[in-house]
PDB file of C-alpha atoms in Angstrom:
ATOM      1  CA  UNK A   1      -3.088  75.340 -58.612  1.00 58.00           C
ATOM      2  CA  UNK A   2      -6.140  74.611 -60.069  1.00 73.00           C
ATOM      3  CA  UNK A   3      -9.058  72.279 -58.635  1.00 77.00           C
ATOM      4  CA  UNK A   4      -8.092  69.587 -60.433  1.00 77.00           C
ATOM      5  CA  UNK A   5      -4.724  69.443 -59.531  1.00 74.00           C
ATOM      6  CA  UNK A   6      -6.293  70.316 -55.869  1.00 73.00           C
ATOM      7  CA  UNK A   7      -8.383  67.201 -55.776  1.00 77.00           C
ATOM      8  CA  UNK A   8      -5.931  64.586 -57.349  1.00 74.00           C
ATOM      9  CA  UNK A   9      -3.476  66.118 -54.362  1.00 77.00           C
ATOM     10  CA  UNK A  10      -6.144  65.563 -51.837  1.00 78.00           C
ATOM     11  CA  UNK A  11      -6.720  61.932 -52.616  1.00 76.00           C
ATOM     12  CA  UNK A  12      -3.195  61.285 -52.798  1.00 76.00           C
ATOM     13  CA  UNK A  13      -2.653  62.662 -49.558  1.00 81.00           C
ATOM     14  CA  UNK A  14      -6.224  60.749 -48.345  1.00 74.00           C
ATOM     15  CA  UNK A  15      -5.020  57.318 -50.201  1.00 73.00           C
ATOM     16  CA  UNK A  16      -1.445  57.534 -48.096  1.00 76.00           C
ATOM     17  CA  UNK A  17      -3.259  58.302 -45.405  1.00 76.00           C
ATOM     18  CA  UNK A  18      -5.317  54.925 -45.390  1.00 73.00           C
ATOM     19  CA  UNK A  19      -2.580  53.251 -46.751  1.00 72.00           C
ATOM     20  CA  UNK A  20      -0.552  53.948 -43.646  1.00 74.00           C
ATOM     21  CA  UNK A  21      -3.327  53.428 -41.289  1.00 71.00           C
ATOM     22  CA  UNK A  22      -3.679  49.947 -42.837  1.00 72.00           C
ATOM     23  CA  UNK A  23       0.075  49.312 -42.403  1.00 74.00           C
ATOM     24  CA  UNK A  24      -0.649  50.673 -38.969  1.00 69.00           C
ATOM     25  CA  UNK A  25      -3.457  48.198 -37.990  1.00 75.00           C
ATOM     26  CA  UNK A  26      -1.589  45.577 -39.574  1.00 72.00           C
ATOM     27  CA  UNK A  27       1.325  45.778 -37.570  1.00 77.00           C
ATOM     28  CA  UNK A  28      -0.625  46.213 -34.333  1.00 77.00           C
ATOM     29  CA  UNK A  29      -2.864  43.494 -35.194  1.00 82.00           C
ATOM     30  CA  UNK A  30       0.576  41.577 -36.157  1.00 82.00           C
ATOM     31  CA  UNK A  31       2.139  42.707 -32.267  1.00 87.00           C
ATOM     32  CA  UNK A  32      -1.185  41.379 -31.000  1.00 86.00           C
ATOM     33  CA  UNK A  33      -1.211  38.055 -32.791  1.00 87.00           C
ATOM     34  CA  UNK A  34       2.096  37.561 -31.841  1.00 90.00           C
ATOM     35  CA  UNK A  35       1.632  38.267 -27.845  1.00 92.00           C
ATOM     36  CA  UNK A  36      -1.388  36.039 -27.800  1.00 91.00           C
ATOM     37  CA  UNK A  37       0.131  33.130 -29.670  1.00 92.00           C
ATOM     38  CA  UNK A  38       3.593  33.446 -26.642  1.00 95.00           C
ATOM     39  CA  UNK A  39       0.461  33.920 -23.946  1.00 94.00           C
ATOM     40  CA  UNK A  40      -1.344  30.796 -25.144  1.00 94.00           C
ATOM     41  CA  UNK A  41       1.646  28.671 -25.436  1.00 95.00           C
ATOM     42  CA  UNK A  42       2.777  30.185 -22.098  1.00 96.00           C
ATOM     43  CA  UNK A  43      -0.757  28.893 -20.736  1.00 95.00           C
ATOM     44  CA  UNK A  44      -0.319  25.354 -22.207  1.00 95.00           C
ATOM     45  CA  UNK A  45       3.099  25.366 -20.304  1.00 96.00           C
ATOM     46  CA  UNK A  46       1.561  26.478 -17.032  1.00 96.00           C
ATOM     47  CA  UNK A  47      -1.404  23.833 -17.652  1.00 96.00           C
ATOM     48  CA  UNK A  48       0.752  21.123 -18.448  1.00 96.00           C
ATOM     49  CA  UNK A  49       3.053  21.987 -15.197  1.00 96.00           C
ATOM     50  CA  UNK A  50       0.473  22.270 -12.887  1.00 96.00           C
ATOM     51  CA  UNK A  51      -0.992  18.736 -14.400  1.00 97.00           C
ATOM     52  CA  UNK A  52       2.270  17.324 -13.381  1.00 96.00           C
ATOM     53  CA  UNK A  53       2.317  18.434 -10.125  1.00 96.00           C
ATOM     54  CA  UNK A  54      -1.356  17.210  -9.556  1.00 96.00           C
ATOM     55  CA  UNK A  55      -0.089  13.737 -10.806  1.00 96.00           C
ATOM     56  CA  UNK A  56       3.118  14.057  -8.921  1.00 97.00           C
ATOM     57  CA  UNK A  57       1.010  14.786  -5.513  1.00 97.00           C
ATOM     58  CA  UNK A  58      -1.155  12.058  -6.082  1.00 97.00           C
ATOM     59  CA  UNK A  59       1.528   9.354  -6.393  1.00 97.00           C
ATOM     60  CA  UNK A  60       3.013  11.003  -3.167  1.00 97.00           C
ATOM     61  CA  UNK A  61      -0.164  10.370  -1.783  1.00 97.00           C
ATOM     62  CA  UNK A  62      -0.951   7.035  -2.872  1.00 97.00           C
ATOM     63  CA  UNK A  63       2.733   6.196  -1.484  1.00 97.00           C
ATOM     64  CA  UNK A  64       2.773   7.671   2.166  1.00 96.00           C
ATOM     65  CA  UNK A  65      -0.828   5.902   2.420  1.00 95.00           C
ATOM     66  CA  UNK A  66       0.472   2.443   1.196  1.00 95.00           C
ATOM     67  CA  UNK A  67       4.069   3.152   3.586  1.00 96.00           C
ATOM     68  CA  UNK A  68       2.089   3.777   6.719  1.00 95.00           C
ATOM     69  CA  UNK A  69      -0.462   0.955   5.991  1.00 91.00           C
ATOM     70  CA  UNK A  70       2.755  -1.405   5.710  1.00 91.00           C
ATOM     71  CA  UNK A  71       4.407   0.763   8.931  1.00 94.00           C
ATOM     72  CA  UNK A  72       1.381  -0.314  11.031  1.00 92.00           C
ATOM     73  CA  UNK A  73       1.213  -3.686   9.905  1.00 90.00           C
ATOM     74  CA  UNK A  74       4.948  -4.515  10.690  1.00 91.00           C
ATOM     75  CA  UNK A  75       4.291  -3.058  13.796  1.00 92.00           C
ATOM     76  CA  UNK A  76       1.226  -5.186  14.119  1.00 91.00           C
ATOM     77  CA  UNK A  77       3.121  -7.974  13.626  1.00 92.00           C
ATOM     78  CA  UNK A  78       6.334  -7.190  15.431  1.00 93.00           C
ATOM     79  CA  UNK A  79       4.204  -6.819  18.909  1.00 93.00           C
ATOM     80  CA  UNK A  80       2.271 -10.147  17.673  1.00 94.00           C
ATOM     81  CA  UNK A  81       5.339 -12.264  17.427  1.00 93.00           C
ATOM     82  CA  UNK A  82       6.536 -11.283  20.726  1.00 93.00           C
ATOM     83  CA  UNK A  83       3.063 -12.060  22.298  1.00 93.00           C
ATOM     84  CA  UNK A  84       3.379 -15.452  20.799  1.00 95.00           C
ATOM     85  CA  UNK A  85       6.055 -16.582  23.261  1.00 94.00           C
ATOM     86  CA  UNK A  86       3.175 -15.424  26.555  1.00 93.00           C
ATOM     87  CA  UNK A  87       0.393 -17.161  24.649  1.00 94.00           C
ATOM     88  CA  UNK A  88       2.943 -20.461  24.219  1.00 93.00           C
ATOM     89  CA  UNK A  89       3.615 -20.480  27.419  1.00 92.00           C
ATOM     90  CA  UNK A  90       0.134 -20.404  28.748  1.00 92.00           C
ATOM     91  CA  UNK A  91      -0.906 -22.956  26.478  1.00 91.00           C
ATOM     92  CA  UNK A  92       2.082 -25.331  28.034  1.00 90.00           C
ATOM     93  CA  UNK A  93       1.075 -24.658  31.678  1.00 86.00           C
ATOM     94  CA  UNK A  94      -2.805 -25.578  30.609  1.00 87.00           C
ATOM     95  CA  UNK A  95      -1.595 -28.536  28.933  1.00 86.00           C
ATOM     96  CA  UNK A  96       0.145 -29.779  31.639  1.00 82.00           C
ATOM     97  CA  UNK A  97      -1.933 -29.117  34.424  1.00 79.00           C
ATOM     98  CA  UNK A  98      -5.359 -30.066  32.764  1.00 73.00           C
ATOM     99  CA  UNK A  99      -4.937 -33.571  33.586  1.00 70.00           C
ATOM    100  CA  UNK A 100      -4.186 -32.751  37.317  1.00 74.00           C
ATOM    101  CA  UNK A 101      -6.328 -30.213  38.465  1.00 66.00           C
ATOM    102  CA  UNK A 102      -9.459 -30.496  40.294  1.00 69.00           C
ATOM    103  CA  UNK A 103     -12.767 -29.184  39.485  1.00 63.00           C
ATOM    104  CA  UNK A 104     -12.504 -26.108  41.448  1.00 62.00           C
ATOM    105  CA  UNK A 105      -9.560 -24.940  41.347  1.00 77.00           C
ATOM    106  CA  UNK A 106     -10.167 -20.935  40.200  1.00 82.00           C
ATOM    107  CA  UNK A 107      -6.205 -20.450  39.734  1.00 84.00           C
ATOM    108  CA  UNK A 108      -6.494 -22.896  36.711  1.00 84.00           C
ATOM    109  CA  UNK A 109      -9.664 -21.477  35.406  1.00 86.00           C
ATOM    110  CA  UNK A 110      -7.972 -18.350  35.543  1.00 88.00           C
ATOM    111  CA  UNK A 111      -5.013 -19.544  33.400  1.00 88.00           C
ATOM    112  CA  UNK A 112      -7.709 -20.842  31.087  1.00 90.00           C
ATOM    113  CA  UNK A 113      -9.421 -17.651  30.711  1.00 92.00           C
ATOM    114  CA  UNK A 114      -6.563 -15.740  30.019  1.00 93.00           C
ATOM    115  CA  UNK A 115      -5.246 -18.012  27.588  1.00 94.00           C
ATOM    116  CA  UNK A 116      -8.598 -17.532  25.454  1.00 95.00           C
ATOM    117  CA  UNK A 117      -8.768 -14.106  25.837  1.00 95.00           C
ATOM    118  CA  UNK A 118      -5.405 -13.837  24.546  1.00 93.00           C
ATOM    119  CA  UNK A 119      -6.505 -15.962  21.433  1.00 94.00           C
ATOM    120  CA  UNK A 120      -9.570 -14.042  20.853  1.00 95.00           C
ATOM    121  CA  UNK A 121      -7.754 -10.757  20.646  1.00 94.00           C
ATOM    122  CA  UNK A 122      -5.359 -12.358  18.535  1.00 94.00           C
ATOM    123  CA  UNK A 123      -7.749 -13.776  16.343  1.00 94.00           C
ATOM    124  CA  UNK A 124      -9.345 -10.075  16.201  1.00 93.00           C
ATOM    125  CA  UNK A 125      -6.670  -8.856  15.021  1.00 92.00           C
ATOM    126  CA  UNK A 126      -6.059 -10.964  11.617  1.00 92.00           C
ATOM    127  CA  UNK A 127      -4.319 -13.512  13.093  1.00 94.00           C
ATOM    128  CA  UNK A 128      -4.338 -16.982  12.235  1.00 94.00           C
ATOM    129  CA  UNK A 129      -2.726 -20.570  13.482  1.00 95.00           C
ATOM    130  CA  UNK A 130      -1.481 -22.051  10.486  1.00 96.00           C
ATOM    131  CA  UNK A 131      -2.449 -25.943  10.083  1.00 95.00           C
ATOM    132  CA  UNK A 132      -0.310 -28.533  10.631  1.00 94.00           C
ATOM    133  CA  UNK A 133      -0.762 -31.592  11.973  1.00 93.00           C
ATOM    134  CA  UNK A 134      -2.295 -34.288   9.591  1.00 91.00           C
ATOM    135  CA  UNK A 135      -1.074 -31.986   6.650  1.00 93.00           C
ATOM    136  CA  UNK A 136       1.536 -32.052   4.066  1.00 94.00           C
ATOM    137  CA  UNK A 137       5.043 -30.264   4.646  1.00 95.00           C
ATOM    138  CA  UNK A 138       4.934 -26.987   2.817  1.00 95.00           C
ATOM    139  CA  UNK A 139       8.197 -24.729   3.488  1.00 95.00           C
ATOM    140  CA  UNK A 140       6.344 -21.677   3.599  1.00 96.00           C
ATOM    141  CA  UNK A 141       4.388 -22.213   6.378  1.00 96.00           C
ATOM    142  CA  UNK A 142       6.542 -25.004   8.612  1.00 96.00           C
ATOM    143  CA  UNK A 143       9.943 -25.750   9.755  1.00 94.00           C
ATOM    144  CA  UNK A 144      10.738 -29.122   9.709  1.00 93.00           C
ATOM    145  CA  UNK A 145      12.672 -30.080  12.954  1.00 94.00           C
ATOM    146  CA  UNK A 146      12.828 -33.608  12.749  1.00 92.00           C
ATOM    147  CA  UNK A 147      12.140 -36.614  10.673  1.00 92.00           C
ATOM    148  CA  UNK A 148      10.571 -40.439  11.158  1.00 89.00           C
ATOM    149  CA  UNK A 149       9.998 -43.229   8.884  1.00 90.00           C
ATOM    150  CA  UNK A 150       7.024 -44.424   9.495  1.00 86.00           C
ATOM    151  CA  UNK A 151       4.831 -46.732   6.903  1.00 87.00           C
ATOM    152  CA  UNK A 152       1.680 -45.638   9.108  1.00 86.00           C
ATOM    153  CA  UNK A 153       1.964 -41.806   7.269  1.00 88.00           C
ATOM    154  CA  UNK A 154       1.901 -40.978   3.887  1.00 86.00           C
ATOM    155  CA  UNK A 155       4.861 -39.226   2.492  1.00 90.00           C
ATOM    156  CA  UNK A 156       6.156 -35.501   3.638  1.00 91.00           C
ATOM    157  CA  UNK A 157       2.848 -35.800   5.689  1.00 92.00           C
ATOM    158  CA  UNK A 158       3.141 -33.604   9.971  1.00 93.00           C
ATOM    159  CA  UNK A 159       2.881 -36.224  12.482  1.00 93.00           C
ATOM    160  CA  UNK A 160       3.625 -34.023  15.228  1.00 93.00           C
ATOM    161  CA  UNK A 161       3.352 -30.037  15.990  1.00 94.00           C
ATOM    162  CA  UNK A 162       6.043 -28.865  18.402  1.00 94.00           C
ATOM    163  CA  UNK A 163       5.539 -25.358  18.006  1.00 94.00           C
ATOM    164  CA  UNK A 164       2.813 -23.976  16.722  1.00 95.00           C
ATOM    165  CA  UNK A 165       3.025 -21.212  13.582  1.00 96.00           C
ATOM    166  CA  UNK A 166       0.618 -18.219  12.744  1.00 96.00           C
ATOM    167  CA  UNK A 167       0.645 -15.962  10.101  1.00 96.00           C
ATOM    168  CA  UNK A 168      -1.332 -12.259  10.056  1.00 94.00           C
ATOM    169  CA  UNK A 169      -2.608 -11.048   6.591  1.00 89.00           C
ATOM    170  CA  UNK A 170      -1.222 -13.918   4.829  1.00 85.00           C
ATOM    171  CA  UNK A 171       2.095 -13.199   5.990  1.00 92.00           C
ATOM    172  CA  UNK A 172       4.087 -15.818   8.232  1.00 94.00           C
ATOM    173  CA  UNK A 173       4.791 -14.804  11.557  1.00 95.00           C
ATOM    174  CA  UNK A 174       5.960 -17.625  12.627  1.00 95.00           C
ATOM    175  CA  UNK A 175       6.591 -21.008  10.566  1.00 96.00           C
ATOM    176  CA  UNK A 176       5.388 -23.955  12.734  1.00 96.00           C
ATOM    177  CA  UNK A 177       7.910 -26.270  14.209  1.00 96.00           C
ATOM    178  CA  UNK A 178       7.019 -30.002  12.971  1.00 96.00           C
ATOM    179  CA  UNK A 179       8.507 -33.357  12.837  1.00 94.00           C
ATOM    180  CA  UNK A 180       7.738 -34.745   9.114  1.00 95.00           C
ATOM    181  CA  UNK A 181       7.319 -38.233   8.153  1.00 93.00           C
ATOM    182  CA  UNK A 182       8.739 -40.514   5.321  1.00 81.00           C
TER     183      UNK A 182
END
């Protein structure tokens, strides 16, 4: 063989050579394009779960605060609505008697006292005597229990009170009892 033939052979063999290794490097860099594009999607996946589950926990959290807000306040105004029937009662045994007690009498004064208190803490509490007398009928906030024609009131208007309603965050507790006229 002579150098010539030597040479050409050797550049051959050097041109395969690179040729391969470029075949090689493409198909590695090919693998590696491949993994990172099924990496990055897999991240996008992961990403967009773990968003949802962020959202997801803050609607759970958002809805136990808003049911135990509403738990309290029916419990609020479950105790309430029984308390109504003491502070009813206190308020009929002042009405009656405040005409025939004496000056002094501490029992009375007592009653009174503990009538106010009771109003005061119910007042602290949110809660409010819905008005009635003088007013017009509205169904949301009275019961009517009886009705007089009478020329002296205007129409649908609450001549008389018999029980008196409250309602606690502009919710009824209880609708007041009236007697409507006209």
């Amino acid at each position: 063989m002579n150098e010539e033939a030597l040479t050409k052979e050797i550049l051959e063999t050097v041109v395969q050579q690179e040729q391969t290794e470029e075949t090689v490097e493409g198909e590695v860099l090919d693998e590696a394009a491949e993994k990172i594009a099924k990496l990055e999607q897999q991240a996008a996946e992961n990403f967009d779960k773990y968003q949802r589950s962020l959202a997801e926990f803050d609607n759970f959290r958002k809805r136990t605060s808003k049911e135990k807000a509403t738990m309290y306040d029916d419990g609020v105004r479950d105790t309430i609505e029984k308390l109504l029937m003491v502070v009813d009662n206190l308020e009929r045994a002042v009405a009656v008697q405040e005409s025939k007690v004496e000056e002094n009498d501490g029992f009375f004064k007592g009653v009174q006292m503990t009538l106010k208190q009771f109003q005061e803490v119910l007042h602290g509490l949110g809660v409010e005597e819905i008005k009635a007398l003088g007013e017009q009928f509205d169904p949301n906030f009275h019961a009517a229990v009886a009705h007089e024609d009478d020329k002296n009131y205007g129409e649908n208007e609450i001549i008389l009170e018999m029980l008196k309603g409250y309602k606690y965050k502009d919710k009824v507790i209880r609708h007041s009892m009236v007697k409507v006229a006209n």
